[in-house]
């Protein structure tokens, strides 16, 4: 269990926060969702990362009509784990699914969250 705690502390290094200055994952929110169970936090974050990757494919390869639904699904998953930037970018696509610039913004926030999660899980 000690190694898990150390891994959770590793992303506190410079460069591990988003351009907004926030970390890609809100740990206070995540801890509340998982009742502070660190193993469960890791499991939930890994599931989120896999789901985000799948939904990103649906958004980038899907029809405009399906993008809003896929973005809504990703926004909900992101909010559940405290991935606020991913949720905001997905919410923008949900509102404007035909905007061609928004998938790139979402992809960047998903990648940032995934890299952050990978640091936690090593």
PDB file of N, CA and C in Angstrom, residues 24-118:
ATOM      1  N   UNK A  24      -5.113  17.550 -13.792  1.00  0.00           N
ATOM      2  CA  UNK A  24      -6.133  16.948 -14.657  1.00  0.00           C
ATOM      3  C   UNK A  24      -7.209  16.179 -13.903  1.00  0.00           C
ATOM      4  N   UNK A  25      -6.908  15.761 -12.678  1.00  0.00           N
ATOM      5  CA  UNK A  25      -7.879  15.033 -11.855  1.00  0.00           C
ATOM      6  C   UNK A  25      -8.017  15.761 -10.521  1.00  0.00           C
ATOM      7  N   UNK A  26      -9.241  16.008 -10.117  1.00  0.00           N
ATOM      8  CA  UNK A  26      -9.525  16.628  -8.823  1.00  0.00           C
ATOM      9  C   UNK A  26      -9.566  15.501  -7.790  1.00  0.00           C
ATOM     10  N   UNK A  27      -8.480  15.371  -7.022  1.00  0.00           N
ATOM     11  CA  UNK A  27      -8.377  14.263  -6.074  1.00  0.00           C
ATOM     12  C   UNK A  27      -9.371  14.356  -4.933  1.00  0.00           C
ATOM     13  N   UNK A  28      -9.732  15.545  -4.532  1.00  0.00           N
ATOM     14  CA  UNK A  28     -10.722  15.672  -3.454  1.00  0.00           C
ATOM     15  C   UNK A  28     -12.058  15.090  -3.914  1.00  0.00           C
ATOM     16  N   UNK A  29     -12.442  15.407  -5.139  1.00  0.00           N
ATOM     17  CA  UNK A  29     -13.693  14.870  -5.685  1.00  0.00           C
ATOM     18  C   UNK A  29     -13.600  13.345  -5.832  1.00  0.00           C
ATOM     19  N   UNK A  30     -12.486  12.879  -6.384  1.00  0.00           N
ATOM     20  CA  UNK A  30     -12.301  11.443  -6.577  1.00  0.00           C
ATOM     21  C   UNK A  30     -12.331  10.703  -5.241  1.00  0.00           C
ATOM     22  N   UNK A  31     -11.676  11.250  -4.242  1.00  0.00           N
ATOM     23  CA  UNK A  31     -11.658  10.608  -2.921  1.00  0.00           C
ATOM     24  C   UNK A  31     -13.071  10.534  -2.338  1.00  0.00           C
ATOM     25  N   UNK A  32     -13.846  11.565  -2.567  1.00  0.00           N
ATOM     26  CA  UNK A  32     -15.234  11.546  -2.075  1.00  0.00           C
ATOM     27  C   UNK A  32     -16.042  10.469  -2.787  1.00  0.00           C
ATOM     28  N   UNK A  33     -15.789  10.280  -4.070  1.00  0.00           N
ATOM     29  CA  UNK A  33     -16.512   9.278  -4.848  1.00  0.00           C
ATOM     30  C   UNK A  33     -16.128   7.852  -4.444  1.00  0.00           C
ATOM     31  N   UNK A  34     -14.878   7.670  -4.029  1.00  0.00           N
ATOM     32  CA  UNK A  34     -14.366   6.331  -3.723  1.00  0.00           C
ATOM     33  C   UNK A  34     -14.204   6.094  -2.226  1.00  0.00           C
ATOM     34  N   UNK A  35     -14.685   7.019  -1.427  1.00  0.00           N
ATOM     35  CA  UNK A  35     -14.576   6.944   0.028  1.00  0.00           C
ATOM     36  C   UNK A  35     -13.126   6.789   0.485  1.00  0.00           C
ATOM     37  N   UNK A  36     -12.215   7.411  -0.261  1.00  0.00           N
ATOM     38  CA  UNK A  36     -10.806   7.413   0.111  1.00  0.00           C
ATOM     39  C   UNK A  36     -10.060   6.127  -0.149  1.00  0.00           C
ATOM     40  N   UNK A  37     -10.670   5.168  -0.815  1.00  0.00           N
ATOM     41  CA  UNK A  37     -10.029   3.888  -1.110  1.00  0.00           C
ATOM     42  C   UNK A  37      -9.074   4.085  -2.293  1.00  0.00           C
ATOM     43  N   UNK A  38      -7.771   4.123  -2.015  1.00  0.00           N
ATOM     44  CA  UNK A  38      -6.762   4.409  -3.048  1.00  0.00           C
ATOM     45  C   UNK A  38      -6.755   3.360  -4.158  1.00  0.00           C
ATOM     46  N   UNK A  39      -6.918   2.102  -3.810  1.00  0.00           N
ATOM     47  CA  UNK A  39      -6.944   1.053  -4.839  1.00  0.00           C
ATOM     48  C   UNK A  39      -8.142   1.246  -5.764  1.00  0.00           C
ATOM     49  N   UNK A  40      -9.268   1.600  -5.182  1.00  0.00           N
ATOM     50  CA  UNK A  40     -10.462   1.860  -5.985  1.00  0.00           C
ATOM     51  C   UNK A  40     -10.264   3.095  -6.860  1.00  0.00           C
ATOM     52  N   UNK A  41      -9.591   4.113  -6.332  1.00  0.00           N
ATOM     53  CA  UNK A  41      -9.307   5.311  -7.127  1.00  0.00           C
ATOM     54  C   UNK A  41      -8.515   4.950  -8.382  1.00  0.00           C
ATOM     55  N   UNK A  42      -7.477   4.142  -8.208  1.00  0.00           N
ATOM     56  CA  UNK A  42      -6.661   3.717  -9.357  1.00  0.00           C
ATOM     57  C   UNK A  42      -7.518   2.946 -10.357  1.00  0.00           C
ATOM     58  N   UNK A  43      -8.317   2.016  -9.863  1.00  0.00           N
ATOM     59  CA  UNK A  43      -9.174   1.214 -10.741  1.00  0.00           C
ATOM     60  C   UNK A  43     -10.150   2.096 -11.519  1.00  0.00           C
ATOM     61  N   UNK A  44     -10.783   3.029 -10.832  1.00  0.00           N
ATOM     62  CA  UNK A  44     -11.751   3.926 -11.471  1.00  0.00           C
ATOM     63  C   UNK A  44     -11.053   4.803 -12.518  1.00  0.00           C
ATOM     64  N   UNK A  45      -9.880   5.305 -12.192  1.00  0.00           N
ATOM     65  CA  UNK A  45      -9.151   6.142 -13.149  1.00  0.00           C
ATOM     66  C   UNK A  45      -8.733   5.352 -14.385  1.00  0.00           C
ATOM     67  N   UNK A  46      -8.304   4.111 -14.186  1.00  0.00           N
ATOM     68  CA  UNK A  46      -7.931   3.277 -15.333  1.00  0.00           C
ATOM     69  C   UNK A  46      -9.141   2.985 -16.217  1.00  0.00           C
ATOM     70  N   UNK A  47     -10.274   2.716 -15.602  1.00  0.00           N
ATOM     71  CA  UNK A  47     -11.505   2.508 -16.374  1.00  0.00           C
ATOM     72  C   UNK A  47     -11.882   3.770 -17.144  1.00  0.00           C
ATOM     73  N   UNK A  48     -11.758   4.916 -16.491  1.00  0.00           N
ATOM     74  CA  UNK A  48     -12.056   6.177 -17.158  1.00  0.00           C
ATOM     75  C   UNK A  48     -11.144   6.377 -18.368  1.00  0.00           C
ATOM     76  N   UNK A  49      -9.856   6.124 -18.208  1.00  0.00           N
ATOM     77  CA  UNK A  49      -8.911   6.317 -19.312  1.00  0.00           C
ATOM     78  C   UNK A  49      -9.281   5.437 -20.507  1.00  0.00           C
ATOM     79  N   UNK A  50      -9.639   4.183 -20.244  1.00  0.00           N
ATOM     80  CA  UNK A  50     -10.050   3.286 -21.348  1.00  0.00           C
ATOM     81  C   UNK A  50     -11.331   3.788 -22.002  1.00  0.00           C
ATOM     82  N   UNK A  51     -12.288   4.197 -21.192  1.00  0.00           N
ATOM     83  CA  UNK A  51     -13.552   4.689 -21.733  1.00  0.00           C
ATOM     84  C   UNK A  51     -13.324   5.971 -22.539  1.00  0.00           C
ATOM     85  N   UNK A  52     -12.490   6.852 -22.038  1.00  0.00           N
ATOM     86  CA  UNK A  52     -12.223   8.114 -22.736  1.00  0.00           C
ATOM     87  C   UNK A  52     -11.621   7.843 -24.110  1.00  0.00           C
ATOM     88  N   UNK A  53     -10.705   6.901 -24.182  1.00  0.00           N
ATOM     89  CA  UNK A  53     -10.088   6.554 -25.463  1.00  0.00           C
ATOM     90  C   UNK A  53     -11.134   6.040 -26.447  1.00  0.00           C
ATOM     91  N   UNK A  54     -12.028   5.181 -25.979  1.00  0.00           N
ATOM     92  CA  UNK A  54     -13.073   4.626 -26.844  1.00  0.00           C
ATOM     93  C   UNK A  54     -14.034   5.717 -27.315  1.00  0.00           C
ATOM     94  N   UNK A  55     -14.452   6.561 -26.399  1.00  0.00           N
ATOM     95  CA  UNK A  55     -15.399   7.616 -26.744  1.00  0.00           C
ATOM     96  C   UNK A  55     -14.744   8.630 -27.677  1.00  0.00           C
ATOM     97  N   UNK A  56     -13.457   8.909 -27.492  1.00  0.00           N
ATOM     98  CA  UNK A  56     -12.757   9.815 -28.409  1.00  0.00           C
ATOM     99  C   UNK A  56     -12.822   9.280 -29.840  1.00  0.00           C
ATOM    100  N   UNK A  57     -12.666   7.979 -29.974  1.00  0.00           N
ATOM    101  CA  UNK A  57     -12.767   7.372 -31.310  1.00  0.00           C
ATOM    102  C   UNK A  57     -14.169   7.585 -31.868  1.00  0.00           C
ATOM    103  N   UNK A  58     -15.189   7.385 -31.046  1.00  0.00           N
ATOM    104  CA  UNK A  58     -16.570   7.604 -31.488  1.00  0.00           C
ATOM    105  C   UNK A  58     -16.791   9.052 -31.911  1.00  0.00           C
ATOM    106  N   UNK A  59     -16.186   9.977 -31.197  1.00  0.00           N
ATOM    107  CA  UNK A  59     -16.360  11.397 -31.508  1.00  0.00           C
ATOM    108  C   UNK A  59     -15.638  11.770 -32.799  1.00  0.00           C
ATOM    109  N   UNK A  60     -14.412  11.299 -32.958  1.00  0.00           N
ATOM    110  CA  UNK A  60     -13.635  11.697 -34.128  1.00  0.00           C
ATOM    111  C   UNK A  60     -14.047  10.969 -35.400  1.00  0.00           C
ATOM    112  N   UNK A  61     -14.553   9.751 -35.255  1.00  0.00           N
ATOM    113  CA  UNK A  61     -14.914   8.976 -36.442  1.00  0.00           C
ATOM    114  C   UNK A  61     -16.412   8.925 -36.704  1.00  0.00           C
ATOM    115  N   UNK A  62     -17.209   9.373 -35.753  1.00  0.00           N
ATOM    116  CA  UNK A  62     -18.654   9.246 -35.868  1.00  0.00           C
ATOM    117  C   UNK A  62     -19.321  10.387 -36.612  1.00  0.00           C
ATOM    118  N   UNK A  63     -20.586  10.196 -36.845  1.00  0.00           N
ATOM    119  CA  UNK A  63     -21.414  11.220 -37.468  1.00  0.00           C
ATOM    120  C   UNK A  63     -21.648  12.357 -36.472  1.00  0.00           C
ATOM    121  N   UNK A  64     -21.956  13.529 -36.983  1.00  0.00           N
ATOM    122  CA  UNK A  64     -22.199  14.699 -36.139  1.00  0.00           C
ATOM    123  C   UNK A  64     -23.292  14.411 -35.114  1.00  0.00           C
ATOM    124  N   UNK A  65     -24.350  13.738 -35.514  1.00  0.00           N
ATOM    125  CA  UNK A  65     -25.456  13.448 -34.598  1.00  0.00           C
ATOM    126  C   UNK A  65     -25.011  12.572 -33.426  1.00  0.00           C
ATOM    127  N   UNK A  66     -24.126  11.646 -33.675  1.00  0.00           N
ATOM    128  CA  UNK A  66     -23.652  10.769 -32.610  1.00  0.00           C
ATOM    129  C   UNK A  66     -22.622  11.417 -31.709  1.00  0.00           C
ATOM    130  N   UNK A  67     -21.975  12.479 -32.191  1.00  0.00           N
ATOM    131  CA  UNK A  67     -20.947  13.151 -31.394  1.00  0.00           C
ATOM    132  C   UNK A  67     -21.505  13.726 -30.100  1.00  0.00           C
ATOM    133  N   UNK A  68     -22.666  14.341 -30.174  1.00  0.00           N
ATOM    134  CA  UNK A  68     -23.242  14.957 -28.977  1.00  0.00           C
ATOM    135  C   UNK A  68     -23.523  13.902 -27.918  1.00  0.00           C
ATOM    136  N   UNK A  69     -24.038  12.764 -28.344  1.00  0.00           N
ATOM    137  CA  UNK A  69     -24.328  11.695 -27.392  1.00  0.00           C
ATOM    138  C   UNK A  69     -23.043  11.126 -26.792  1.00  0.00           C
ATOM    139  N   UNK A  70     -22.035  10.901 -27.632  1.00  0.00           N
ATOM    140  CA  UNK A  70     -20.761  10.381 -27.141  1.00  0.00           C
ATOM    141  C   UNK A  70     -20.100  11.389 -26.196  1.00  0.00           C
ATOM    142  N   UNK A  71     -20.178  12.672 -26.548  1.00  0.00           N
ATOM    143  CA  UNK A  71     -19.591  13.707 -25.704  1.00  0.00           C
ATOM    144  C   UNK A  71     -20.313  13.776 -24.358  1.00  0.00           C
ATOM    145  N   UNK A  72     -21.620  13.610 -24.372  1.00  0.00           N
ATOM    146  CA  UNK A  72     -22.392  13.604 -23.127  1.00  0.00           C
ATOM    147  C   UNK A  72     -21.944  12.448 -22.229  1.00  0.00           C
ATOM    148  N   UNK A  73     -21.754  11.291 -22.824  1.00  0.00           N
ATOM    149  CA  UNK A  73     -21.296  10.120 -22.079  1.00  0.00           C
ATOM    150  C   UNK A  73     -19.921  10.384 -21.453  1.00  0.00           C
ATOM    151  N   UNK A  74     -19.014  10.951 -22.232  1.00  0.00           N
ATOM    152  CA  UNK A  74     -17.671  11.231 -21.725  1.00  0.00           C
ATOM    153  C   UNK A  74     -17.704  12.314 -20.654  1.00  0.00           C
ATOM    154  N   UNK A  75     -18.542  13.316 -20.834  1.00  0.00           N
ATOM    155  CA  UNK A  75     -18.656  14.381 -19.832  1.00  0.00           C
ATOM    156  C   UNK A  75     -19.086  13.799 -18.489  1.00  0.00           C
ATOM    157  N   UNK A  76     -20.068  12.906 -18.501  1.00  0.00           N
ATOM    158  CA  UNK A  76     -20.522  12.286 -17.265  1.00  0.00           C
ATOM    159  C   UNK A  76     -19.434  11.465 -16.590  1.00  0.00           C
ATOM    160  N   UNK A  77     -18.701  10.692 -17.390  1.00  0.00           N
ATOM    161  CA  UNK A  77     -17.616   9.879 -16.828  1.00  0.00           C
ATOM    162  C   UNK A  77     -16.510  10.771 -16.263  1.00  0.00           C
ATOM    163  N   UNK A  78     -16.201  11.846 -16.964  1.00  0.00           N
ATOM    164  CA  UNK A  78     -15.151  12.763 -16.509  1.00  0.00           C
ATOM    165  C   UNK A  78     -15.555  13.448 -15.208  1.00  0.00           C
ATOM    166  N   UNK A  79     -16.795  13.873 -15.120  1.00  0.00           N
ATOM    167  CA  UNK A  79     -17.259  14.506 -13.890  1.00  0.00           C
ATOM    168  C   UNK A  79     -17.233  13.529 -12.718  1.00  0.00           C
ATOM    169  N   UNK A  80     -17.498  12.267 -12.991  1.00  0.00           N
ATOM    170  CA  UNK A  80     -17.509  11.258 -11.930  1.00  0.00           C
ATOM    171  C   UNK A  80     -16.136  11.073 -11.297  1.00  0.00           C
ATOM    172  N   UNK A  81     -15.063  11.222 -12.094  1.00  0.00           N
ATOM    173  CA  UNK A  81     -13.718  11.026 -11.554  1.00  0.00           C
ATOM    174  C   UNK A  81     -13.006  12.336 -11.242  1.00  0.00           C
ATOM    175  N   UNK A  82     -13.646  13.457 -11.534  1.00  0.00           N
ATOM    176  CA  UNK A  82     -13.019  14.745 -11.262  1.00  0.00           C
ATOM    177  C   UNK A  82     -12.111  15.248 -12.366  1.00  0.00           C
ATOM    178  N   UNK A  83     -12.294  14.772 -13.599  1.00  0.00           N
ATOM    179  CA  UNK A  83     -11.515  15.241 -14.747  1.00  0.00           C
ATOM    180  C   UNK A  83     -12.240  16.455 -15.344  1.00  0.00           C
ATOM    181  N   UNK A  84     -12.080  17.579 -14.694  1.00  0.00           N
ATOM    182  CA  UNK A  84     -12.867  18.773 -14.996  1.00  0.00           C
ATOM    183  C   UNK A  84     -12.591  19.314 -16.400  1.00  0.00           C
ATOM    184  N   UNK A  85     -11.339  19.330 -16.822  1.00  0.00           N
ATOM    185  CA  UNK A  85     -11.022  19.855 -18.159  1.00  0.00           C
ATOM    186  C   UNK A  85     -11.599  18.960 -19.252  1.00  0.00           C
ATOM    187  N   UNK A  86     -11.550  17.656 -19.055  1.00  0.00           N
ATOM    188  CA  UNK A  86     -12.147  16.730 -20.026  1.00  0.00           C
ATOM    189  C   UNK A  86     -13.656  16.964 -20.072  1.00  0.00           C
ATOM    190  N   UNK A  87     -14.267  17.113 -18.923  1.00  0.00           N
ATOM    191  CA  UNK A  87     -15.714  17.347 -18.871  1.00  0.00           C
ATOM    192  C   UNK A  87     -16.087  18.635 -19.590  1.00  0.00           C
ATOM    193  N   UNK A  88     -15.307  19.683 -19.407  1.00  0.00           N
ATOM    194  CA  UNK A  88     -15.598  20.962 -20.061  1.00  0.00           C
ATOM    195  C   UNK A  88     -15.469  20.838 -21.579  1.00  0.00           C
ATOM    196  N   UNK A  89     -14.422  20.170 -22.039  1.00  0.00           N
ATOM    197  CA  UNK A  89     -14.226  20.007 -23.484  1.00  0.00           C
ATOM    198  C   UNK A  89     -15.312  19.120 -24.083  1.00  0.00           C
ATOM    199  N   UNK A  90     -15.685  18.068 -23.382  1.00  0.00           N
ATOM    200  CA  UNK A  90     -16.769  17.195 -23.862  1.00  0.00           C
ATOM    201  C   UNK A  90     -18.090  17.947 -23.865  1.00  0.00           C
ATOM    202  N   UNK A  91     -18.312  18.780 -22.856  1.00  0.00           N
ATOM    203  CA  UNK A  91     -19.530  19.580 -22.797  1.00  0.00           C
ATOM    204  C   UNK A  91     -19.637  20.547 -23.962  1.00  0.00           C
ATOM    205  N   UNK A  92     -18.506  21.093 -24.377  1.00  0.00           N
ATOM    206  CA  UNK A  92     -18.505  21.996 -25.531  1.00  0.00           C
ATOM    207  C   UNK A  92     -18.926  21.247 -26.794  1.00  0.00           C
ATOM    208  N   UNK A  93     -18.441  20.016 -26.965  1.00  0.00           N
ATOM    209  CA  UNK A  93     -18.832  19.211 -28.128  1.00  0.00           C
ATOM    210  C   UNK A  93     -20.299  18.835 -28.030  1.00  0.00           C
ATOM    211  N   UNK A  94     -20.745  18.542 -26.837  1.00  0.00           N
ATOM    212  CA  UNK A  94     -22.158  18.206 -26.645  1.00  0.00           C
ATOM    213  C   UNK A  94     -23.048  19.367 -27.123  1.00  0.00           C
ATOM    214  N   UNK A  95     -22.623  20.592 -26.853  1.00  0.00           N
ATOM    215  CA  UNK A  95     -23.397  21.767 -27.244  1.00  0.00           C
ATOM    216  C   UNK A  95     -23.221  22.126 -28.722  1.00  0.00           C
ATOM    217  N   UNK A  96     -22.012  21.895 -29.254  1.00  0.00           N
ATOM    218  CA  UNK A  96     -21.713  22.267 -30.645  1.00  0.00           C
ATOM    219  C   UNK A  96     -21.014  21.111 -31.362  1.00  0.00           C
ATOM    220  N   UNK A  97     -21.729  20.018 -31.617  1.00  0.00           N
ATOM    221  CA  UNK A  97     -21.101  18.822 -32.175  1.00  0.00           C
ATOM    222  C   UNK A  97     -20.507  18.997 -33.575  1.00  0.00           C
ATOM    223  N   UNK A  98     -20.926  19.997 -34.315  1.00  0.00           N
ATOM    224  CA  UNK A  98     -20.405  20.190 -35.670  1.00  0.00           C
ATOM    225  C   UNK A  98     -19.152  21.063 -35.703  1.00  0.00           C
ATOM    226  N   UNK A  99     -18.762  21.650 -34.585  1.00  0.00           N
ATOM    227  CA  UNK A  99     -17.585  22.528 -34.546  1.00  0.00           C
ATOM    228  C   UNK A  99     -16.332  21.675 -34.760  1.00  0.00           C
ATOM    229  N   UNK A 100     -15.614  21.887 -35.864  1.00  0.00           N
ATOM    230  CA  UNK A 100     -14.476  21.021 -36.186  1.00  0.00           C
ATOM    231  C   UNK A 100     -13.261  21.203 -35.283  1.00  0.00           C
ATOM    232  N   UNK A 101     -13.172  22.293 -34.554  1.00  0.00           N
ATOM    233  CA  UNK A 101     -12.014  22.536 -33.698  1.00  0.00           C
ATOM    234  C   UNK A 101     -12.126  21.847 -32.333  1.00  0.00           C
ATOM    235  N   UNK A 102     -13.334  21.564 -31.911  1.00  0.00           N
ATOM    236  CA  UNK A 102     -13.530  21.054 -30.555  1.00  0.00           C
ATOM    237  C   UNK A 102     -12.963  19.663 -30.292  1.00  0.00           C
ATOM    238  N   UNK A 103     -13.015  18.728 -31.255  1.00  0.00           N
ATOM    239  CA  UNK A 103     -12.404  17.417 -30.966  1.00  0.00           C
ATOM    240  C   UNK A 103     -10.916  17.487 -30.647  1.00  0.00           C
ATOM    241  N   UNK A 104     -10.198  18.448 -31.239  1.00  0.00           N
ATOM    242  CA  UNK A 104      -8.776  18.592 -30.927  1.00  0.00           C
ATOM    243  C   UNK A 104      -8.566  19.068 -29.492  1.00  0.00           C
ATOM    244  N   UNK A 105      -9.425  19.961 -29.035  1.00  0.00           N
ATOM    245  CA  UNK A 105      -9.344  20.439 -27.650  1.00  0.00           C
ATOM    246  C   UNK A 105      -9.634  19.281 -26.695  1.00  0.00           C
ATOM    247  N   UNK A 106     -10.659  18.511 -27.023  1.00  0.00           N
ATOM    248  CA  UNK A 106     -10.996  17.353 -26.191  1.00  0.00           C
ATOM    249  C   UNK A 106      -9.865  16.338 -26.195  1.00  0.00           C
ATOM    250  N   UNK A 107      -9.307  16.057 -27.355  1.00  0.00           N
ATOM    251  CA  UNK A 107      -8.213  15.083 -27.443  1.00  0.00           C
ATOM    252  C   UNK A 107      -7.031  15.507 -26.578  1.00  0.00           C
ATOM    253  N   UNK A 108      -6.724  16.790 -26.572  1.00  0.00           N
ATOM    254  CA  UNK A 108      -5.610  17.276 -25.751  1.00  0.00           C
ATOM    255  C   UNK A 108      -5.907  17.095 -24.263  1.00  0.00           C
ATOM    256  N   UNK A 109      -7.129  17.374 -23.851  1.00  0.00           N
ATOM    257  CA  UNK A 109      -7.450  17.224 -22.427  1.00  0.00           C
ATOM    258  C   UNK A 109      -7.506  15.751 -22.023  1.00  0.00           C
ATOM    259  N   UNK A 110      -7.993  14.892 -22.913  1.00  0.00           N
ATOM    260  CA  UNK A 110      -8.009  13.450 -22.629  1.00  0.00           C
ATOM    261  C   UNK A 110      -6.579  12.928 -22.520  1.00  0.00           C
ATOM    262  N   UNK A 111      -5.719  13.330 -23.443  1.00  0.00           N
ATOM    263  CA  UNK A 111      -4.327  12.888 -23.402  1.00  0.00           C
ATOM    264  C   UNK A 111      -3.651  13.344 -22.114  1.00  0.00           C
ATOM    265  N   UNK A 112      -3.875  14.581 -21.732  1.00  0.00           N
ATOM    266  CA  UNK A 112      -3.300  15.093 -20.494  1.00  0.00           C
ATOM    267  C   UNK A 112      -3.773  14.278 -19.287  1.00  0.00           C
ATOM    268  N   UNK A 113      -5.055  13.970 -19.243  1.00  0.00           N
ATOM    269  CA  UNK A 113      -5.592  13.167 -18.146  1.00  0.00           C
ATOM    270  C   UNK A 113      -5.019  11.754 -18.174  1.00  0.00           C
ATOM    271  N   UNK A 114      -4.929  11.168 -19.352  1.00  0.00           N
ATOM    272  CA  UNK A 114      -4.374   9.808 -19.460  1.00  0.00           C
ATOM    273  C   UNK A 114      -2.928   9.758 -18.993  1.00  0.00           C
ATOM    274  N   UNK A 115      -2.125  10.727 -19.399  1.00  0.00           N
ATOM    275  CA  UNK A 115      -0.717  10.753 -18.979  1.00  0.00           C
ATOM    276  C   UNK A 115      -0.607  10.925 -17.471  1.00  0.00           C
ATOM    277  N   UNK A 116      -1.453  11.748 -16.918  1.00  0.00           N
ATOM    278  CA  UNK A 116      -1.484  11.951 -15.471  1.00  0.00           C
ATOM    279  C   UNK A 116      -1.849  10.647 -14.760  1.00  0.00           C
ATOM    280  N   UNK A 117      -2.849   9.953 -15.282  1.00  0.00           N
ATOM    281  CA  UNK A 117      -3.283   8.679 -14.709  1.00  0.00           C
ATOM    282  C   UNK A 117      -2.159   7.644 -14.813  1.00  0.00           C
ATOM    283  N   UNK A 118      -1.465   7.616 -15.939  1.00  0.00           N
ATOM    284  CA  UNK A 118      -0.345   6.681 -16.098  1.00  0.00           C
ATOM    285  C   UNK A 118       0.733   6.929 -15.037  1.00  0.00           C
TER     286      UNK A 118
END
